[in-house]
Structures are given as C-alpha cells and as structure tokens.
Amino acid sequence: MAKGEIVLGCLAPHPPHVVYAENPEQNEPFSEGGWEALRWGYNMLARKLKEVDYDCIVVLTPHWQTYIGNHFLGLERFQNISVDPIFPNLFRFHHDIKVDVELSEAMQRSAEEAGIVSMMMRNPDFRVDYGTIVSCHMMNPDWDKPIVTISSNRSTHYYSDEVMNEQASALGRAVSKAIEESGKKVVLVASHSLSHRHFVTEAPLPEDMSREHIYNHSQYVWDMKVIEMMREGKMKEVIEILPEMIEQTMAEAEGGGLTWMMAAMGMPDYPAEIYGYQSVIGTGNVIAAWDPNSATRALVL
Amino acid sequence: MAESPDIRLGLYVPPHPHPLLAPEQNEGWGRLRDAFDTCRQRIEESGADLIMIYSTTWPSIIGHQIQAHPSPVFTHVDDDFHFLGSMEYEFKMDAEFAECFRDCCEERGLQARTVAYDGFPIDTGSVVALKLLNPDNRIPACIVSSNVYSNRAEQIVLGKACRDAISNLGRKVAVVVVASLSNRMFTEHIEPSEDRIHSAKDDEWNQKILEFFEDGRLEDISQLSRDIQGQIRVSKVVAYKPAWWMAATMGQHNNYEGEVLAYEALHGAGGAVIQLTPSEKGIGDKEFDEDDVEHYHGDRGVLDKGMI
C-alpha cells in the first residue's frame, strides 16, 4: 500500500454568515448576500479542491469543545438540523454528513499511542457542530467526500496557550502518522478565525455591509502580521508567537486548530495561498491553504 | 420602578448530566439526584408559576438571548459526556414572559433578543435542570443565556430587568441558576467511583461559599464573585457571573434562609444543589463597595477619551 499523505491544509473560518449569504438549499434563512471577499475566496478554494485528488477531509473545530482530551466522530452518518446557538437567525442547516470511521479510528488510536487523552464519539443522537459544517460546506458544497471531525480540547483555558501549542502539536504529529499508515489522501482543515473579538450587537439586516468592519485596529494589525508571515512561509514562527496573538486578540486559534494542522504538515516553510480576508461581526477571518505540491501551489492573492 | 417581584425561592444547581443520566454510577451523583428531586417537590409546593433559568452553559454574543419557543423539542447530547446517553426533551416555555423580559432588558439599555427556532440547541445545563426540576412540564419556564463578554454591571442590570418582567406580569417565580462552584474537571477519563473534587483548594473554597449560602448571604457571595473567579474558576469566560445575576434578580441583600441539599464532585467540578428562600431573618446588608447599576450604558470607550 502506498503511503498516505496530506495533500492540502486549509485555514477555513466558520462564521455562519458566509453560508447564510450563499443561500444554499440546506439553509432555512434567506439573505441578500454579503461578505463577498470571504465567499468568493471560498469559491476559489472550492474550485481548487475539485482539482485535488483526495479521499477525506479532516477538521479540527473549536465548536466541539471537550475538556477530557480530544474526541473523534465515530459513526458513519449524521443527519440532522444544525442551528447556530449564537446566530440562529442566520444558520439553520439541514445536513447529511458521511464520516470516514476507519480513518477516524486510526487517528484516535495513534493519538492514544502517543499518550494523548482521546475518545471515539459513538452516540447516534450527537449533533455535529456548526463550525465543521460551515467550513466543509464552503470548501465542498457538493458534500461528496467523507469527513472526520476532531474536537477541540480546551487546554488554553485549563492551562495556558503554551500548553495548548504543545498538546495540539502532539495531536498533529499523531494524526499525520495515522494518515501515512492509512494510505489515504487527506485534506486537513483548521476551522477558525484569526482575531476573534465580536461586536455584541447586530445590524437589523445582518448582511448590511455598510456596518461590517474589524472590531479594532489592533486586531487588524495582528491579523495582517500573521498573514504576512503565512505568505513568507514562516509557519514555525507563527506557531511560536501564537500565544501572544491569542492573548492580544482573543484569536480563535486558541482551540488548537492551526497548531494541530501545521504540526501535522511539518511546519511548512513554503508560502501559503491566501484566498481572502474579511471581518465578520468584528472578527478577522482569512482563508488560507498550504499546498505541499510545489507544482500546483499558486500565488492566489 | 416596578413593584417588588414575587420570588418564591431560588435554586443553585450544577450543569453536568451525571445526576440525570447516571445517578446510579456514583453515590455522590445519586445524592445530587435526590436533591434535585427534593427541589422539584419544593417548587411545586411553592406555588410558583414560572421557572426562570440562568444557565452558564448557554453562551451568547449578541447581547442576551431568551428562549421563547413555546414547546422546544429535541434530543440533546453533551459534548464531553456523550457516552452517558442522550437527553430527549420537550419543554413548555413561557413565551409571553420571554418577550416581556426582552423588553425590560432593552428599557435598561441591554442588547437582548428572544429565540424561537425548531431545533435550537438548548444547553446541557438547562436541559438537566428542566428535566429534573420540572419533568412533567407542570410549570412553564424561561431560559436566559450568559453573554461571554458581559461583566458585573451588565449582569446586575440583566438581573434587574428580570425583576421588572416578573413584577410587570405578576409571575410567581422559582429562580434557578445553573452553574458549578469550582469548575475544574479532570482532563482525563476517570471511573465513576474515583470521582472527587479536583483539588483541596477547590474544595476549601467551595466549602466557604456553601457556608455563605447556608447563612443566606447571597449578596455577600455576589460581592465575592471576582475573588471566586480568580481562585476556583477555569478562565473560560471573563468573570464568575451567576451570583451577580441571582442576587440582582432575587434581591441584593442577605435576608434568605439557605439550605445546602447536596455538594458532590462531578468529574472533579464542584456540584451543589442549594435552596435560598426570601426571609425576614438573615444576616442583613453589608457595605456595598461597587456601583449598584440601574441602567447599562455599554462600553465606556476609555480609549476614545484621550489622556487626562
């Protein structure tokens, strides 16, 4: 069997606003659009993915929050309605998700062998989090590939950002090993924003773009600095300063997604593909991808 | 100003699903379940016609969200403790009260909205509380979220807005706060028989808080909230808020009869079932050393004011 590999890593933020703005048939509310910089970026990334040969999408999401290690989806199918607890007016999405249980189990075993507290989730009534659904829908609106969701262990809250970095890195290495042994081609997704301070009010028409801007300039400066480092292929350095960024901007990377993905990909030293940046209800969101194949890697924006 | 609200009793209960789904697996979880059962009976006997829940496991961002679906139905599964089983529910909500509560919030300067959507994810803590305290839906309920950014002033005003709504509609209310005491859980799997409070320090702080509750000193606990946050709360949110809301809703004083019905570990966290009943007796007031806020004015915008 050929060795499995990670064929793409994506930083894919999950504000439900972008799905709302797309008006897919699965989502109940209707919008007049909005957040085009992000949506068009996602559309470009989705087109790239159509050209990539892969078997499965593996997502680490901060909206499945666990305190007892990392949990892995462990059933083949989840059909339900996902209603966003924060923005139920925007996101009520009917989904039918297929899971690659074999790969999920292999990753969980690998994590356990590496000493990481972990568990399979096998309750059929479990509702898959909206972070997973938003990121996966925007990247693959056809939903024609199985996924695996990994929960976010809240070690930032329990210990520190530095401990989160250590633990998420260990998880990334364990997941990478399992993927290699599986023989599968996998797309990794870190589902989160960069800066993550929200406005606590909402425009009467949420998609009124005249109201949308970053929460404050400090958040913007941090976001731009990190994006610049992504363009320069300095991901080891990004992960090293992540604790500082989290502290300064409440960055959603606190959930471990970016650290996990970069560790699984061996801390890329090549430029990231940047697909778009925009604020959503004050938070800073970038869509970025790391393509290990230099022949297909592109300068997008 | 609204007239004095008719609050029959207040309860402080834990959010974890163990007393609902697995009371037989650990004696302590069983004692918590018994305490919930006692509280169910007391709510019925109190004549309350509304159960008003503030849940720390329902976070919100756009101000304060208030559940207004008249009969939400779903099957809920906890993110961590999914292996304990599913929680099917069908609740009866007081939509009229929810609307009034929202209006009262807005009158006091708060951002608030009602939510009434099929399939809305009611949080673990609220589901556990309502299934155990009101299993037959005899009494309509209302649930309000815990805004992740709010701090003391906003919580106090939220509590006062709730008082306004209770008075305006003349409801007889059982106030329920869903929150742990110390909230640090073990970060690995433990056998049910191994459960204990995570550390001696957490236990000692919990015991001290329980003494205050037993003496009916709700406002004193409210005044201690920042210390409690620093000492025994994992910093998931900016502050320990439930006592602020509970005191502002029930009355900011220490004139209560307090009873601790159970105190046990829930995967390391401090879970207590406590009853407070308004009383003429009690410890009385103490010196208030922070503003007693009536109206919320939002962020002060200190960065826009320039240097003095």
XYZ file of C-alpha atoms in Angstrom:
609
model
C 0.000 0.000 0.000
C 1.280 3.467 -0.896
C 1.899 5.812 1.986
C -0.966 8.137 2.788
C -0.394 11.851 2.657
C -1.781 15.259 3.497
C -2.476 16.822 0.115
C -3.681 20.211 1.353
C -4.091 22.099 4.625
C -6.692 24.854 4.864
C -7.400 27.558 7.399
C -11.138 27.822 6.875
C -13.087 30.168 9.177
C -16.645 29.243 10.017
C -18.793 32.333 10.571
C -22.260 31.056 9.700
C -22.756 34.340 7.858
C -20.946 33.024 4.778
C -23.295 30.069 4.397
C -26.262 32.321 5.102
C -25.051 34.694 2.383
C -24.727 31.861 -0.151
C -28.380 30.783 0.250
C -27.809 27.053 -0.207
C -30.965 24.968 -0.254
C -29.990 23.279 3.030
C -30.158 26.529 4.996
C -33.565 27.858 6.047
C -32.991 31.635 6.309
C -32.780 33.780 3.190
C -30.183 36.513 2.677
C -29.437 39.246 0.170
C -25.736 38.302 0.148
C -22.825 39.901 1.959
C -19.212 39.066 2.926
C -18.199 38.599 -0.720
C -14.452 38.831 -0.074
C -14.698 35.687 2.016
C -17.290 33.888 -0.068
C -15.507 34.464 -3.352
C -12.296 33.326 -1.708
C -14.030 30.172 -0.556
C -15.424 29.676 -4.075
C -11.876 29.808 -5.469
C -10.625 27.339 -2.892
C -13.542 25.015 -3.640
C -12.589 25.103 -7.332
C -9.004 24.204 -6.454
C -10.222 21.315 -4.318
C -12.113 19.934 -7.305
C -8.707 19.503 -8.986
C -7.134 17.818 -5.958
C -7.186 14.042 -5.636
C -8.259 13.295 -2.060
C -10.270 10.767 -0.063
C -11.348 12.604 3.066
C -11.500 15.974 4.869
C -10.319 16.021 8.492
C -11.489 19.039 10.522
C -10.466 20.277 13.940
C -13.231 22.533 15.220
C -13.412 24.866 18.222
C -17.179 24.464 18.411
C -16.975 20.920 19.648
C -15.344 21.795 22.915
C -14.111 18.983 25.112
C -12.270 19.082 28.395
C -11.412 15.392 28.559
C -8.933 15.109 25.710
C -9.797 15.159 22.009
C -12.811 13.280 20.686
C -13.306 11.837 17.189
C -16.556 11.253 15.305
C -17.109 7.502 15.270
C -20.286 6.789 13.313
C -20.754 6.606 9.549
C -23.569 9.102 9.123
C -25.043 12.126 10.879
C -28.333 13.542 9.579
C -29.827 16.427 11.483
C -30.523 20.126 11.561
C -27.759 22.355 12.875
C -28.977 25.571 14.475
C -26.268 28.031 15.434
C -26.668 28.840 19.143
C -25.269 32.346 18.649
C -26.774 33.242 15.261
C -29.902 31.085 14.963
C -31.399 33.800 12.777
C -28.742 33.049 10.144
C -27.977 29.358 10.303
C -30.464 26.505 10.430
C -28.818 23.998 8.174
C -30.098 20.534 7.266
C -27.164 18.220 6.796
C -26.347 14.654 5.853
C -22.708 14.021 6.751
C -20.719 10.904 5.934
C -17.758 10.052 8.138
C -14.641 8.032 7.336
C -14.836 5.974 10.519
C -11.871 3.783 9.592
C -9.573 6.801 9.345
C -11.119 8.388 12.432
C -10.436 5.270 14.494
C -6.891 5.035 13.152
C -6.202 8.655 14.153
C -7.691 8.138 17.606
C -5.553 5.004 18.134
C -2.478 6.890 17.015
C -3.295 9.722 19.435
C -3.742 7.254 22.260
C -0.434 5.559 21.456
C 1.216 8.971 21.625
C -0.143 9.459 25.143
C -2.877 11.903 24.176
C -6.168 11.549 26.037
C -8.740 10.782 23.374
C -12.043 9.065 22.755
C -14.370 7.961 19.958
C -17.828 9.577 19.890
C -20.435 6.929 19.076
C -23.725 8.422 20.220
C -26.051 8.453 17.170
C -28.001 11.447 18.529
C -24.888 13.627 18.639
C -25.195 16.854 16.689
C -22.158 17.772 14.582
C -21.052 21.318 15.387
C -21.719 24.222 13.042
C -18.012 25.042 12.672
C -17.440 21.751 10.897
C -20.498 22.256 8.745
C -19.706 25.823 7.678
C -16.078 25.115 6.766
C -16.897 21.884 4.941
C -19.859 23.338 3.085
C -17.890 26.310 1.824
C -14.981 24.125 0.699
C -17.043 21.314 -0.745
C -20.685 22.351 -1.246
C -21.382 19.049 -3.007
C -20.620 17.156 0.203
C -19.294 14.292 -1.939
C -16.375 13.370 0.336
C -16.449 11.850 3.802
C -15.167 13.883 6.718
C -13.766 13.324 10.184
C -14.279 15.875 12.926
C -11.881 16.144 15.848
C -12.971 18.103 18.907
C -11.018 20.996 20.385
C -9.505 20.254 23.758
C -9.722 23.373 25.906
C -6.193 23.270 27.254
C -5.841 27.023 26.713
C -8.483 27.567 29.360
C -7.302 24.854 31.704
C -3.579 25.534 31.441
C -2.175 28.094 29.019
C -1.720 28.908 25.350
C 1.737 27.356 25.525
C 0.352 24.047 26.801
C -2.267 24.170 24.036
C 0.531 24.579 21.494
C 2.375 21.545 22.896
C -0.696 19.334 23.060
C -2.102 20.340 19.672
C 1.320 19.763 18.107
C 1.473 16.266 19.569
C -2.008 15.596 18.207
C -0.947 16.862 14.784
C 2.028 14.524 14.681
C -0.146 11.573 15.756
C -2.753 12.350 13.104
C -0.052 12.680 10.443
C 1.336 9.257 11.354
C -2.106 7.672 11.124
C -2.736 9.280 7.728
C 0.578 7.971 6.409
C -0.244 4.464 7.570
C -3.779 4.628 6.166
C -2.638 5.038 2.564
C -5.263 7.791 2.127
C -5.004 11.255 0.668
C -6.354 13.748 3.150
C -7.259 17.445 3.263
C -6.801 18.983 6.707
C -8.970 21.865 7.873
C -8.378 24.155 10.818
C -11.810 25.705 11.216
C -11.409 29.104 12.837
C -10.885 32.869 12.560
C -7.741 34.824 13.402
C -8.659 37.732 15.744
C -11.895 36.897 17.463
C -13.468 39.819 19.300
C -17.120 40.175 18.309
C -19.467 43.080 18.330
C -22.272 42.345 20.746
C -24.908 43.991 18.600
C -26.081 43.043 15.140
C -27.354 45.212 12.293
C -31.107 44.943 11.645
C -30.137 43.460 8.291
C -27.119 41.272 9.170
C -25.791 41.381 5.591
C -25.722 45.186 5.562
C -22.067 45.560 4.616
C -22.010 49.231 5.490
C -21.924 48.075 9.121
C -19.173 45.487 8.820
C -15.634 46.233 9.974
C -12.910 44.854 12.222
C -13.510 45.259 15.967
C -10.439 47.443 16.438
C -7.253 48.356 14.627
C -5.057 46.320 16.927
C -6.854 43.163 15.828
C -6.326 44.146 12.205
C -2.616 44.781 12.662
C -2.149 41.374 14.283
C -4.136 39.668 11.530
C -2.070 41.360 8.823
C 1.210 40.485 10.511
C 0.288 36.822 10.716
C -0.956 36.751 7.118
C 2.317 38.321 6.003
C 4.214 35.558 7.819
C 1.987 32.964 6.172
C 2.875 34.403 2.771
C 6.548 34.193 3.704
C 6.302 30.554 4.731
C 7.160 31.268 8.356
C 4.731 28.876 9.982
C 7.066 27.682 12.705
C 7.457 31.320 13.745
C 3.691 31.886 13.557
C 3.062 28.994 15.919
C 5.738 30.281 18.269
C 4.102 33.724 18.569
C 0.581 32.332 18.644
C 0.275 32.549 22.463
C 0.990 36.267 22.251
C -1.511 36.735 19.454
C -4.183 34.786 21.327
C -3.668 36.934 24.376
C -3.818 40.173 22.401
C -6.667 39.376 20.014
C -8.669 36.544 21.615
C -7.642 34.618 18.483
C -9.737 31.560 17.825
C -6.507 29.651 17.223
C -6.740 29.100 20.993
C -8.737 25.983 20.121
C -5.606 24.390 18.678
C -6.655 24.113 15.027
C -3.809 25.979 13.337
C -1.148 24.482 15.607
C -2.525 20.980 15.040
C -2.599 21.397 11.270
C 0.841 22.967 10.988
C 2.387 20.262 13.174
C 0.730 17.568 11.070
C 2.205 19.201 7.945
C 5.685 19.548 9.441
C 5.548 23.344 9.912
C 5.500 24.429 6.241
C 8.289 26.760 5.159
C 6.692 27.480 1.784
C 4.215 30.304 1.065
C 0.580 29.883 1.942
C -2.046 30.525 -0.703
C -4.207 33.421 0.531
C -7.798 33.357 -0.759
C -9.364 36.238 1.124
C -9.595 38.255 4.331
C -12.660 39.954 5.781
C -14.190 40.789 9.101
C -17.419 39.183 10.191
C -19.227 40.832 13.104
C -15.876 42.322 14.076
C -13.735 39.159 13.914
C -10.796 38.762 11.491
C -11.064 35.893 9.034
C -8.542 34.669 6.491
C -8.932 31.775 4.093
C -5.512 30.249 3.506
C -4.176 26.981 2.119
C -0.874 25.187 2.270
C -0.183 23.048 -0.783
C 2.804 20.712 -0.276
C 2.999 20.170 -4.044
C 5.101 22.995 -5.482
C 3.802 22.229 -8.976
C 0.223 23.080 -8.035
C 0.943 25.709 -5.395
C -0.291 29.099 -6.614
C 0.007 32.748 -5.805
C -3.697 33.437 -5.427
C -3.876 36.896 -3.866
C -39.922 51.396 39.036
C -41.640 48.026 39.115
C -43.252 46.701 42.290
C -41.498 44.089 44.382
C -41.458 40.809 42.459
C -42.981 37.618 43.834
C -39.995 35.304 44.088
C -40.878 32.140 45.918
C -37.442 30.559 46.085
C -34.067 30.380 44.402
C -32.046 27.309 43.464
C -28.391 26.887 42.518
C -27.843 23.600 40.654
C -24.972 22.017 38.678
C -24.948 21.768 34.867
C -23.388 18.333 34.367
C -25.551 15.490 33.041
C -24.491 12.828 35.560
C -27.376 13.253 38.037
C -29.823 12.905 35.139
C -28.181 10.141 33.128
C -26.098 8.138 35.581
C -27.153 8.709 39.195
C -26.625 5.032 39.977
C -22.965 5.030 38.940
C -21.684 7.076 41.882
C -23.187 7.654 45.323
C -22.495 11.382 45.138
C -24.214 11.710 41.775
C -27.134 9.839 43.338
C -27.277 12.298 46.241
C -27.330 15.191 43.787
C -30.211 13.483 42.016
C -32.078 13.109 45.298
C -31.512 16.798 45.974
C -32.889 17.710 42.537
C -35.947 15.557 43.331
C -36.457 17.391 46.628
C -36.236 20.718 44.825
C -38.787 19.572 42.263
C -41.217 18.939 45.085
C -40.451 22.272 46.728
C -41.026 24.180 43.515
C -44.418 22.509 43.187
C -45.286 23.312 46.809
C -44.138 26.914 46.442
C -46.953 27.802 44.097
C -44.519 29.120 41.501
C -45.989 29.599 38.047
C -42.674 30.252 36.292
C -39.240 28.623 36.467
C -36.680 31.261 35.460
C -33.314 29.744 34.490
C -29.968 31.482 34.052
C -27.589 28.966 32.544
C -23.821 29.343 32.441
C -23.657 26.656 29.744
C -25.628 28.764 27.259
C -23.127 31.319 25.951
C -24.270 34.232 23.802
C -22.509 37.024 21.930
C -25.274 39.234 20.544
C -26.360 40.521 23.910
C -28.620 38.300 25.953
C -30.740 35.607 24.347
C -34.003 34.461 25.874
C -35.707 31.224 24.927
C -39.191 31.937 23.609
C -40.163 28.790 21.706
C -43.418 27.694 23.370
C -42.554 23.988 23.151
C -38.987 23.195 22.090
C -38.416 19.541 21.221
C -35.082 17.856 20.551
C -32.647 15.178 21.642
C -29.549 16.691 23.217
C -26.141 15.053 23.631
C -23.378 16.556 25.762
C -20.091 17.386 24.011
C -17.901 15.653 26.607
C -20.200 13.127 28.251
C -21.907 11.751 25.131
C -21.180 8.211 26.315
C -23.592 8.687 29.230
C -26.518 8.801 26.806
C -28.960 11.133 25.074
C -31.353 13.633 26.642
C -34.695 13.743 24.858
C -36.777 16.728 25.806
C -39.989 18.564 25.169
C -40.357 21.634 27.338
C -43.072 24.201 27.948
C -41.810 27.798 27.760
C -43.490 30.995 28.847
C -43.181 32.926 25.589
C -45.102 35.916 26.943
C -42.635 36.250 29.769
C -39.692 35.897 27.380
C -40.973 38.803 25.288
C -41.570 40.937 28.353
C -38.102 40.111 29.730
C -36.550 41.196 26.434
C -38.479 44.479 26.517
C -37.366 45.099 30.089
C -33.744 44.423 29.091
C -33.988 46.962 26.297
C -35.551 49.532 28.601
C -32.494 49.220 30.817
C -30.080 49.648 27.916
C -29.220 45.996 27.292
C -28.996 44.300 23.919
C -31.395 41.359 24.095
C -33.441 39.157 21.812
C -35.715 36.180 22.029
C -35.002 32.948 20.139
C -37.776 30.646 18.967
C -36.446 28.177 16.410
C -37.170 24.486 15.949
C -34.024 22.537 16.729
C -32.339 25.341 18.636
C -29.632 23.722 20.792
C -30.779 24.173 24.367
C -27.695 23.705 26.529
C -26.841 20.755 28.744
C -27.305 22.676 31.993
C -30.776 23.903 31.128
C -31.860 20.504 29.852
C -30.650 18.769 33.019
C -32.320 21.348 35.264
C -35.662 21.315 33.489
C -35.852 17.541 33.118
C -35.134 17.040 36.817
C -36.941 20.029 38.317
C -39.979 20.064 36.063
C -40.263 16.609 34.469
C -43.961 16.864 33.656
C -43.787 20.451 32.387
C -46.314 21.478 35.022
C -44.748 24.905 35.253
C -43.744 26.991 32.218
C -40.109 28.008 32.071
C -37.866 30.671 30.658
C -34.104 30.444 29.985
C -31.664 33.321 29.581
C -28.150 32.992 28.189
C -24.825 34.055 29.659
C -23.119 36.604 27.420
C -19.433 35.748 27.059
C -18.275 39.370 27.249
C -20.584 40.694 29.949
C -19.201 41.674 33.309
C -20.650 42.801 36.609
C -22.585 45.917 35.581
C -24.278 44.142 32.694
C -25.151 41.084 34.781
C -26.602 43.191 37.573
C -28.754 45.101 35.099
C -29.819 41.826 33.479
C -30.993 40.598 36.867
C -32.906 43.827 37.496
C -34.548 43.575 34.093
C -35.682 40.092 35.038
C -37.173 41.502 38.262
C -39.002 44.112 36.208
C -40.511 41.445 33.978
C -41.558 39.299 36.932
C -43.299 42.298 38.521
C -44.865 43.537 35.302
C -46.528 40.197 34.598
C -47.155 39.267 38.221
C -45.488 35.898 37.927
C -44.697 33.784 40.966
C -41.189 32.624 40.272
C -38.688 29.916 41.141
C -35.308 31.354 40.168
C -32.799 28.721 39.027
C -29.103 29.325 38.431
C -27.288 26.548 36.591
C -23.586 26.677 37.451
C -20.793 24.762 39.095
C -18.988 26.089 42.147
C -15.372 25.234 41.294
C -15.478 24.257 37.641
C -12.164 22.490 37.066
C -12.812 18.989 35.808
C -10.336 16.162 35.444
C -8.849 16.294 31.968
C -8.761 12.548 31.585
C -11.226 9.734 31.895
C -11.911 8.564 35.438
C -14.025 5.722 36.743
C -17.227 6.976 38.399
C -16.055 5.513 41.710
C -12.902 7.682 41.552
C -14.735 10.993 41.341
C -13.702 13.672 43.837
C -13.278 17.458 43.900
C -10.290 18.275 41.704
C -8.135 19.757 44.463
C -8.177 20.506 48.172
C -8.064 24.206 47.363
C -11.180 23.969 45.194
C -12.911 22.001 47.937
C -11.998 24.508 50.649
C -13.270 27.450 48.601
C -16.442 25.536 47.780
C -16.995 24.829 51.480
C -16.627 28.507 52.290
C -19.119 29.500 49.591
C -21.526 26.876 50.864
C -21.285 28.388 54.372
C -22.345 31.729 52.921
C -25.224 30.113 51.042
C -26.309 28.248 54.154
C -26.418 31.554 56.038
C -28.489 33.082 53.259
C -25.733 35.579 52.389
C -26.445 35.867 48.678
C -25.300 39.469 48.307
C -22.065 38.666 50.095
C -21.389 35.898 47.563
C -22.224 38.338 44.793
C -19.675 40.772 46.205
C -17.096 37.969 46.307
C -17.601 36.973 42.676
C -14.323 38.373 41.394
C -12.388 36.509 44.082
C -14.257 33.298 43.276
C -13.375 33.703 39.597
C -9.714 34.134 40.424
C -9.494 31.258 42.844
C -11.593 28.366 41.611
C -12.877 29.077 38.130
C -11.176 27.975 34.941
C -10.951 31.147 32.849
C -13.411 30.095 30.156
C -15.202 33.437 30.473
C -14.249 36.838 31.866
C -15.974 36.523 35.221
C -17.962 34.367 37.624
C -21.382 35.807 36.892
C -24.151 33.615 38.321
C -24.181 35.129 41.813
C -24.381 38.642 40.362
C -27.420 37.692 38.328
C -29.017 35.659 41.104
C -28.656 38.457 43.667
C -29.848 41.137 41.275
C -32.879 39.017 40.357
C -33.836 37.792 43.825
C -32.842 40.913 45.753
C -29.414 42.314 46.621
C -29.296 41.518 50.322
C -28.537 38.698 52.710
C -32.030 38.058 54.015
C -32.563 34.484 52.932
C -32.981 31.096 54.505
C -30.286 28.952 52.965
C -30.085 25.184 52.671
C -27.408 23.105 51.018
C -29.161 19.939 49.906
C -26.110 18.291 48.337
C -22.497 19.006 47.471
C -20.590 16.472 45.383
C -17.924 16.123 42.740
C -18.895 15.912 39.076
C -15.831 14.737 37.185
C -13.832 16.933 39.545
C -16.027 20.046 39.443
C -17.958 21.215 42.498
C -21.641 20.441 42.059
C -24.084 21.736 44.649
C -27.844 21.842 44.953
C -28.743 24.829 47.135
C -32.029 26.451 48.044
C -32.463 30.069 49.067
C -35.809 31.295 50.336
C -36.523 35.007 50.867
C -36.856 35.651 54.586
C -37.286 38.441 57.114
C -34.351 36.994 59.003
C -30.842 36.639 57.753
C -27.537 38.433 58.023
C -28.757 41.702 56.549
C -26.883 44.088 54.340
C -23.191 44.641 54.125
C -21.269 47.598 52.832
C -21.511 47.641 49.039
C -18.170 48.576 47.566
C -19.142 48.576 43.902
C -21.736 50.553 41.979
C -25.297 49.304 42.144
C -26.023 49.795 38.446
C -29.563 50.530 37.294
C -29.064 51.112 33.578
C -26.455 49.674 31.222
C -24.585 52.233 29.110
C -22.330 49.854 27.202
C -18.573 50.034 26.918
C -17.155 53.217 28.366
C -14.900 53.801 25.377
C -11.949 54.752 27.578
C -9.601 54.575 24.608
C -11.541 57.355 22.863
C -11.307 59.816 25.756
C -7.666 60.805 25.389
C -5.171 61.243 28.180
C -6.035 63.256 31.268
